[in-house]
Coordinates of C-alpha atoms in Angstrom, one line a residue:
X198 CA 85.0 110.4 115.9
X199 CA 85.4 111.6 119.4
X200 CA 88.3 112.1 121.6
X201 CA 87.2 111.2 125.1
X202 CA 89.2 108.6 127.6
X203 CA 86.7 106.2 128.6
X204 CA 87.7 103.3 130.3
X205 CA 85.6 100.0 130.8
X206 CA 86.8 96.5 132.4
X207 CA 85.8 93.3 131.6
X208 CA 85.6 91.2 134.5
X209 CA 83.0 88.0 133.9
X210 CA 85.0 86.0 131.1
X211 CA 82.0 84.1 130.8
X212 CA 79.8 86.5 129.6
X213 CA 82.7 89.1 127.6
X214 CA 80.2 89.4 124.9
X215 CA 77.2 90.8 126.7
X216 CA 79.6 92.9 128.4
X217 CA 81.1 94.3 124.8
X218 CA 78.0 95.1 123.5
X219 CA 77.1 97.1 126.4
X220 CA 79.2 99.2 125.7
X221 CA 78.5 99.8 121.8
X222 CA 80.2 102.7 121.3
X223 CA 81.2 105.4 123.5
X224 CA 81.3 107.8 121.4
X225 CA 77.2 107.6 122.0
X226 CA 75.1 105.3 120.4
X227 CA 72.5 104.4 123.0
X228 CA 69.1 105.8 122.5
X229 CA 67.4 108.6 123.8
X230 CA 64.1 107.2 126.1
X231 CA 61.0 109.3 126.9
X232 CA 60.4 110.8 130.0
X233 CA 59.2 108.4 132.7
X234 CA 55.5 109.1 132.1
X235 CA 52.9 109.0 135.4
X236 CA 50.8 105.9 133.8
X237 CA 52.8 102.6 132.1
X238 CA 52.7 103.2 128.5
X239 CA 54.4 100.8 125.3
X240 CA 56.3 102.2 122.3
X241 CA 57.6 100.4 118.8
X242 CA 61.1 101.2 118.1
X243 CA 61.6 100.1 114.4
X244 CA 64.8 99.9 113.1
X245 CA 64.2 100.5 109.3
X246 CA 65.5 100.8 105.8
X247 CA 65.0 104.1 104.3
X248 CA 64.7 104.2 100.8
X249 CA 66.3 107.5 98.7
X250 CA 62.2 108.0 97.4
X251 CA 61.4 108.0 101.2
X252 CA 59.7 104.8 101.5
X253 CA 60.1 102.6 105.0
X254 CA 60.8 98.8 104.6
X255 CA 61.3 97.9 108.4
X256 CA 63.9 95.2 108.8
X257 CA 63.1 94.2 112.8
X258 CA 60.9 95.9 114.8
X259 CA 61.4 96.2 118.9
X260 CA 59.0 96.6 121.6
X261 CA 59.7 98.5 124.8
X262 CA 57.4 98.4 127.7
X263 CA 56.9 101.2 130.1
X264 CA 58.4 104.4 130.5
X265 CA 61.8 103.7 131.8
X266 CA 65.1 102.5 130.3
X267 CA 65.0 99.2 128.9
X268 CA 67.2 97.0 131.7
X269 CA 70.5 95.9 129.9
X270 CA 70.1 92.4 129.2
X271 CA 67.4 93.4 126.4
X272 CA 69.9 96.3 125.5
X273 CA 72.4 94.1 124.6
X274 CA 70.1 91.3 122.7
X275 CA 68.2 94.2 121.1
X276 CA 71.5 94.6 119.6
X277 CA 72.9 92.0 118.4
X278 CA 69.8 91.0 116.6
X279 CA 70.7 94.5 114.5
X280 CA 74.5 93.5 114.2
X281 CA 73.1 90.3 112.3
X282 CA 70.8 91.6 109.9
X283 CA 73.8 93.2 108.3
X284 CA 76.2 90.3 108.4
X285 CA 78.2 88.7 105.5
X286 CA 78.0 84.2 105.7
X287 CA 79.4 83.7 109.2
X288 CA 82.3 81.8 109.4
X289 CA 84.2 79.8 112.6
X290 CA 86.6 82.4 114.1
X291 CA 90.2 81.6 112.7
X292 CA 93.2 83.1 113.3
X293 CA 95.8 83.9 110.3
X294 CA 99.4 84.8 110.9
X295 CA 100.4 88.9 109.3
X296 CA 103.1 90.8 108.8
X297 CA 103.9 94.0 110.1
X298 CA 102.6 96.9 108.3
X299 CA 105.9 99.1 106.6
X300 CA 103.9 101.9 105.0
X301 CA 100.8 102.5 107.1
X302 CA 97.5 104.2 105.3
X303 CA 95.6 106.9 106.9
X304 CA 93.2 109.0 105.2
X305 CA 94.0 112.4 106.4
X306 CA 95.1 114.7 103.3
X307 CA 98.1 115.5 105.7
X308 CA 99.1 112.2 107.6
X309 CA 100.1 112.7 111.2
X310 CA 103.4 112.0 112.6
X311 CA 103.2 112.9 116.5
X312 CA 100.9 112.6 119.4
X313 CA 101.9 114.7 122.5
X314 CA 99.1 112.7 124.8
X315 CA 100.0 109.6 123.7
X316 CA 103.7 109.8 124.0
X317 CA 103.5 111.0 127.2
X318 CA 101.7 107.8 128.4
X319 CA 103.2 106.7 131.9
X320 CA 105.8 103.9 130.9
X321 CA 107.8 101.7 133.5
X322 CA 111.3 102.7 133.3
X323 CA 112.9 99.9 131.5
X324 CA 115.9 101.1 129.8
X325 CA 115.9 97.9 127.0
X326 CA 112.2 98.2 126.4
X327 CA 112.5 97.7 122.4
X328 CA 114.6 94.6 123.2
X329 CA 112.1 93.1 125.0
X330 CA 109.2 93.4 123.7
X331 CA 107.2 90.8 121.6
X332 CA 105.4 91.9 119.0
X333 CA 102.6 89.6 117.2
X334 CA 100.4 91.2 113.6
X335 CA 97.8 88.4 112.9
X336 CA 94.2 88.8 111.3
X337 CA 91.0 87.3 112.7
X338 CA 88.0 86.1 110.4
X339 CA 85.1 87.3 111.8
X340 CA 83.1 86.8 108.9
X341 CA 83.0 86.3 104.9
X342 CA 84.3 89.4 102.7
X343 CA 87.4 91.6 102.7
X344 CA 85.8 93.6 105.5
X345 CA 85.5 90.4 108.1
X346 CA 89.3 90.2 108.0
X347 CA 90.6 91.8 111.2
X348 CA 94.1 92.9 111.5
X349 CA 95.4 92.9 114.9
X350 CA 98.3 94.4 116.6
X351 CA 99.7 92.8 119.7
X352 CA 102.7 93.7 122.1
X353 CA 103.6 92.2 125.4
X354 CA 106.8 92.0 126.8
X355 CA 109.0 88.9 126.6
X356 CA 108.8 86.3 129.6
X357 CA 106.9 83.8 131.7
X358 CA 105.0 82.3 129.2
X359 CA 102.5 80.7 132.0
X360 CA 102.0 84.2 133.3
X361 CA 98.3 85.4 132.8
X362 CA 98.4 89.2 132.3
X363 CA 96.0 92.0 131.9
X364 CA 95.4 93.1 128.1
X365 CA 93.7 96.5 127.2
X366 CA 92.1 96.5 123.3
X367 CA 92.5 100.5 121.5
X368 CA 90.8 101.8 119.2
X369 CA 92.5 104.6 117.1
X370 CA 90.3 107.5 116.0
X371 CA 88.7 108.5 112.3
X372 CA 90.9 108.2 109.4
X373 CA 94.3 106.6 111.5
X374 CA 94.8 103.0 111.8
X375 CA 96.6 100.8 114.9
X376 CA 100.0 101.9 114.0
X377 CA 99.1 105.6 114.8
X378 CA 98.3 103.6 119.0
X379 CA 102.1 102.3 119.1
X380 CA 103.3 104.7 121.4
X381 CA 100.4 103.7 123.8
X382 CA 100.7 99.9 123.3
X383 CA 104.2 99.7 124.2
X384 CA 103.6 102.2 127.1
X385 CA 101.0 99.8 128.6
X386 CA 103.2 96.9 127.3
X387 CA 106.0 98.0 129.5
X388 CA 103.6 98.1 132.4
X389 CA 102.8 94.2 132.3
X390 CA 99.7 94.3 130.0
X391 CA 99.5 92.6 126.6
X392 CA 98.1 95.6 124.2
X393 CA 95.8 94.9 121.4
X394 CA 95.5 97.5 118.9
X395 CA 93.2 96.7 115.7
X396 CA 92.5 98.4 112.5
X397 CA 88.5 99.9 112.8
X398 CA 86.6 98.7 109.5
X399 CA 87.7 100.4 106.2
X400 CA 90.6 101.9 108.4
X401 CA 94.2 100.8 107.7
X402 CA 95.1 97.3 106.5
X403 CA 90.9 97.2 105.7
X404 CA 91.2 100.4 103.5
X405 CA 92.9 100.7 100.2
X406 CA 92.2 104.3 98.7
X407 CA 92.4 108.1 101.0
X408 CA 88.2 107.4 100.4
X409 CA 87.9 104.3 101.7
X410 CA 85.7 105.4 105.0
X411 CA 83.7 108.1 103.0
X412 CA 83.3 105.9 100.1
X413 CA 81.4 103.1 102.6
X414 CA 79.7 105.6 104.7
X415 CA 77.9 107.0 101.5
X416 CA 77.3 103.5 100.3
X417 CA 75.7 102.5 103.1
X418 CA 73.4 105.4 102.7
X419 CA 72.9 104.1 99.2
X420 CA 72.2 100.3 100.4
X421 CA 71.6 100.0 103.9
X422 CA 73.7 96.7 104.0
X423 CA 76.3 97.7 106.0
X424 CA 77.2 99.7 109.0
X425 CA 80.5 101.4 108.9
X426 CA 80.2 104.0 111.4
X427 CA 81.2 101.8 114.9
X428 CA 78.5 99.2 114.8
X429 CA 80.4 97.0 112.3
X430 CA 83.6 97.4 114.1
X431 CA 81.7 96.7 117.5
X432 CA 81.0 92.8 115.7
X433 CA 84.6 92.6 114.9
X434 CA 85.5 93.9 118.7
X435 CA 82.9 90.7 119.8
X436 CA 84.4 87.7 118.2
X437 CA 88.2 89.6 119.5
X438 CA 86.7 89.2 122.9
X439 CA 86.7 85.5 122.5
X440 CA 90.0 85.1 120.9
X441 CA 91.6 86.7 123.6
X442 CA 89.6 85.2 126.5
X443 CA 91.3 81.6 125.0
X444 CA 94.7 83.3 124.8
X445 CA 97.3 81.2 127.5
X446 CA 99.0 84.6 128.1
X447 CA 95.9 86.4 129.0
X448 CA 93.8 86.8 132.2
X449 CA 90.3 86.5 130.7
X450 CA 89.0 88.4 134.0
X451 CA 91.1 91.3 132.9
X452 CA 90.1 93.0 129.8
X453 CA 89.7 96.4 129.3
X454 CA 89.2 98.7 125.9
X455 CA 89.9 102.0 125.4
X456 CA 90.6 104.3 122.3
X457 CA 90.7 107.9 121.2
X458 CA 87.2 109.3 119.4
X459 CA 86.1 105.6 118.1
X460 CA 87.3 104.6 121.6
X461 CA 84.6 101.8 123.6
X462 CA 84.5 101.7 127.0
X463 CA 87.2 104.1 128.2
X464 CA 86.7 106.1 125.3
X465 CA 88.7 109.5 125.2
X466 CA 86.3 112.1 123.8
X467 CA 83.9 109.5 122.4
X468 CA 80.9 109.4 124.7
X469 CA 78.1 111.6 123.2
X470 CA 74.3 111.9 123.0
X471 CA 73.0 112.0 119.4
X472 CA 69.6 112.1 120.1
X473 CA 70.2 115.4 122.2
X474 CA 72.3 116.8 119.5
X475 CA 69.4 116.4 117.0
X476 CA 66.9 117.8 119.3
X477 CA 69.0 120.6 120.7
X478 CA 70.4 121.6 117.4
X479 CA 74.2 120.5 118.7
X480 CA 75.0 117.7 115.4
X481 CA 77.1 120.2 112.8
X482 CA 80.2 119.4 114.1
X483 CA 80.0 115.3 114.1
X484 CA 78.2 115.9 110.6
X485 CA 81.2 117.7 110.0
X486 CA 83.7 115.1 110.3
X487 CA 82.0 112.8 108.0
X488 CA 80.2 115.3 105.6
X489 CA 81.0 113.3 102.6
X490 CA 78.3 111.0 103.6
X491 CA 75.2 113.5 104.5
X492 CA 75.9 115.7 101.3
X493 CA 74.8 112.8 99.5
X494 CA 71.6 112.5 101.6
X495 CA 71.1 116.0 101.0
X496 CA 71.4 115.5 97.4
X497 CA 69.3 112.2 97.2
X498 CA 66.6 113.8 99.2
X499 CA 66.2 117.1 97.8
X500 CA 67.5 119.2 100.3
X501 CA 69.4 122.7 99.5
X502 CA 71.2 122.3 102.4
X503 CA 72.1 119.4 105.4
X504 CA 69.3 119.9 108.2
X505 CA 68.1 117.9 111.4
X506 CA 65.8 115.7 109.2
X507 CA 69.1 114.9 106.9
X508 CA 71.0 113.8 110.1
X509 CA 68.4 112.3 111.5
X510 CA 67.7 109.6 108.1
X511 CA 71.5 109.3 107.9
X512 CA 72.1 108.0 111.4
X513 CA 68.8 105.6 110.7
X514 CA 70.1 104.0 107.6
X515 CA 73.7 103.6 108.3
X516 CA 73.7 103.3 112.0
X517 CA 70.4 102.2 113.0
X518 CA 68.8 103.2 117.2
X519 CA 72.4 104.9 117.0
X520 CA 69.9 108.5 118.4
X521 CA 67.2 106.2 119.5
X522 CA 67.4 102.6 121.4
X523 CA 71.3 103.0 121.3
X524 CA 71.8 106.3 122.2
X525 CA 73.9 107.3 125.2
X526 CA 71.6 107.5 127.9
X527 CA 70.9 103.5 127.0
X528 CA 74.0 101.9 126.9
X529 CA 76.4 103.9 129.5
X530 CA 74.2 102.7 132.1
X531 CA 73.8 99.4 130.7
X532 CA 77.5 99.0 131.6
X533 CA 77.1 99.1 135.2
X534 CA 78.7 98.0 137.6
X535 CA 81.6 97.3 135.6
X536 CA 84.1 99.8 135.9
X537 CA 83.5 103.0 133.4
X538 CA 85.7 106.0 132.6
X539 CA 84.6 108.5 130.7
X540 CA 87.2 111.8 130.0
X541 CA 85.7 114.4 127.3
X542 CA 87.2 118.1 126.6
X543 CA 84.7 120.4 128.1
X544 CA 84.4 122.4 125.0
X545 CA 83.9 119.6 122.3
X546 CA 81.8 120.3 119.7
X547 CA 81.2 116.6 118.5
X548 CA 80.4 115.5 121.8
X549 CA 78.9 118.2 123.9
X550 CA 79.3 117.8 127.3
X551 CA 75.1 118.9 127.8
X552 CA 74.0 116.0 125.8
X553 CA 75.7 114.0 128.9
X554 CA 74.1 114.8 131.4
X555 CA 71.0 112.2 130.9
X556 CA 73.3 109.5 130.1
X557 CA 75.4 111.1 133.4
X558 CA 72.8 110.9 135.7
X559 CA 71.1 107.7 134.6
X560 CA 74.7 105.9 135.1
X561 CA 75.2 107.3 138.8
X562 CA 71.7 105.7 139.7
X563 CA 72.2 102.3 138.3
X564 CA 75.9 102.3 139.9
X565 CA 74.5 103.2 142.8
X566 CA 71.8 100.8 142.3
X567 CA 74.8 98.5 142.2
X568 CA 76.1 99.9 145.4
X569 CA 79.5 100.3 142.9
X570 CA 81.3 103.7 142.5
X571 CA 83.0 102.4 139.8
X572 CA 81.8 105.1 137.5
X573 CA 83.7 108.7 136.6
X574 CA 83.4 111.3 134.4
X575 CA 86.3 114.4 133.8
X576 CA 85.5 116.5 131.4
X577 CA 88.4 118.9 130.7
X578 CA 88.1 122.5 131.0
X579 CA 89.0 124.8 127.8
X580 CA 89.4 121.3 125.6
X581 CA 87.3 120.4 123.0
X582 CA 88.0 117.7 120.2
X583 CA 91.3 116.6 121.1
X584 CA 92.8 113.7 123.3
X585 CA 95.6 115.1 125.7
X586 CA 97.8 114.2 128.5
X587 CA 95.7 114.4 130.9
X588 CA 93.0 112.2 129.7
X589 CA 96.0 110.0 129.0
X590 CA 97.1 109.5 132.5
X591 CA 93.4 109.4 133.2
X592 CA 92.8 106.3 131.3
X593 CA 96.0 104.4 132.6
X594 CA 95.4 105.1 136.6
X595 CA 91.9 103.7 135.8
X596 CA 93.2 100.4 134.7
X597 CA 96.0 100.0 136.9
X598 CA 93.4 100.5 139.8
X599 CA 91.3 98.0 138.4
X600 CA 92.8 95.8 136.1
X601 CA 96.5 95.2 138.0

């Protein structure tokens, strides 16, 4: 949903998971917190079902004491207590063989064919490069129902077979699917990496119809049994963290993820504040690029037309502490002191570069806290929703410095 370049390494393989959730989406969804108040003060944040009449039914309820920012560990368990109250019968992780993918869906009326930034990701100059790379489609169960089966796209180039390499997981952005990320998997692939690119949930392989993504947003507006926008792809990105840790070919110290609006932790115009946007009247253009799913809320709660309370029930039901506990200025700290990029367009709409500046300065105390640097923000000037070049070559010189 956002095109920013943010970068984020993995570095403690024994603790991958924590560090994933950390990062729950880049595209914002860590909480706003009050103000520091002068006197120690304790707040409920309920996570709740919201019923079309308007009634509450709270499904877990979470305490946070005193005024500042709840320190990550709690983040990150406060979190993945939500991811399970939406979870299908879990199963052992398994991995099934796939085929590649001739006809790839995307749900754009107009399907794209080219990307100028990602084509122009740097690429070692190997004239045979189709020849040798290796190129593995598999899915991972990472729980019961169509949805839990996640297809994965993996290129390395042939060799060693005892050499441990870097890996970087991609995300593609709303509506495309992992075969739109080629260009940049074999890019990093020709660079030594081993690039993962999956299929979001009902993206790609998991979608069957141009609706698919609009169709579950709206019916997890309905329900409130499922999570489509990021957090259910962030379980999926979870239990992918501990297939690739066991890999042979991988170095489980070495992991980074990336992606392009639905990006995680280098996320290329994904990092935004939705708590901000709500109170600063700055949410019409992410409403806009999933309006199917708050017309409906409009509709279901009597509204003539889509206004901050509308956002603000949507965002509750289907992604829930998504403008509260989970909000930006949460979680991007959270990440620290594990390397972060974050490259946004200046002049996104989606994800205003104002509603960063909590989350901004909140992540340059705790890295400094950390005594790390290993924090940066570009925003670029003149660009607003759109990945480029720039934010491209961004994204790669982060890893390489910290991943190679």
């Amino acid at each position: 949903m956002v095109s920013v370049s943010s970068s984020y390494v993995l570095r403690q393989p024994t603790t991958i998971t924590r560090h994933l959730l950390s990062s729950t989406r880049h595209v914002c969804c860590f909480p706003h917190v009050p103000p520091r108040l002068p006197t120690p003060f304790k707040y409920q944040f309920q996570i709740v079902n919201l019923s079309i009449a308007g009634s509450r039914v709270t499904e877990t309820e979470m305490e946070v004491n005193g005024g500042a920012v709840s320190d990550p560990e709690t983040i990150r368990s406060q979190f993945l207590q939500l991811l399970r109250t939406r979870r299908n019968a879990q199963l052992p992780l398994t991995v099934e063989p796939a085929k590649p993918v001739v006809k790839p869906l995307f749900q754009d009326v107009t399907p794209p064919t080219f990307s100028e930034a990602m084509e122009s990701c740097p690429k070692a100059n190997i004239g045979n490069l189709k020849e040798l790379l290796k190129e593995e489609n598999l899915y991972l169960h990472t729980e019961a129902g169509d949805q839990g089966k996640l297809p994965v796209l993996i290129l390395s180039t042939k060799g060693n077979n005892q050499e441990k390499r870097p890996a970087v997981v991609f995300l593609h952005s709303t509506h495309k699917c992992k075969e739109w990320l080629r260009p940049l998997l074999e890019a990093y692939a020709s660079r030594g990496y081993v690039a993962i690119g999956v299929d979001s949930r009902y993206h790609g392989e998991r979608a069957s119809s141009l609706t698919t993504y609009r169709d579950a947003l709206v019916s997890s507006w309905k329900n409130g049994d499922t999570m489509p926008f990021i957090f259910d792809t962030v379980w999926d990105l979870i239990k992918l963290a501990d297939y690739l840790t066991g890999r042979d070919d991988i170095d489980p110290t070495k992991i980074g993820i990336t992606g392009e609006s639905l990006g995680v932790a280098a996320p290329i115009i994904g990092v935004q504040g939705f708590r901000w946007a709500i109170d600063n009247d700055k949410w019409q253009a992410r409403v806009d690029s999933i309006k199917a799913v708050f017309e409906e809320a409009r509709t279901d709660l009597g509204k003539n037309e889509i206004d901050k309370e509308v956002v603000e029930k949507v965002w509750d039901r289907i992604a829930p502490g998504l403008a509260s506990q989970f909000d930006a200025p949460n979680t991007v700290p959270a990440i620290a002191p594990r390397p972060l990029l974050i490259v946004n367009g200046a002049e996104d709409p989606r994800c205003p570069l104002e509603g960063l500046e909590i989350p901004k300065t909140r992540a340059y105390e705790a890295y400094g806290e950390a005594h790390s640097d290993n924090f940066k923000l570009v925003a670029e000037p003149g660009i607003g929703h759109q990945m480029t070049p720039l934010m491209v070559k961004e994204a790669s010189d982060w890893f390489d410095q910290f991943l190679k």
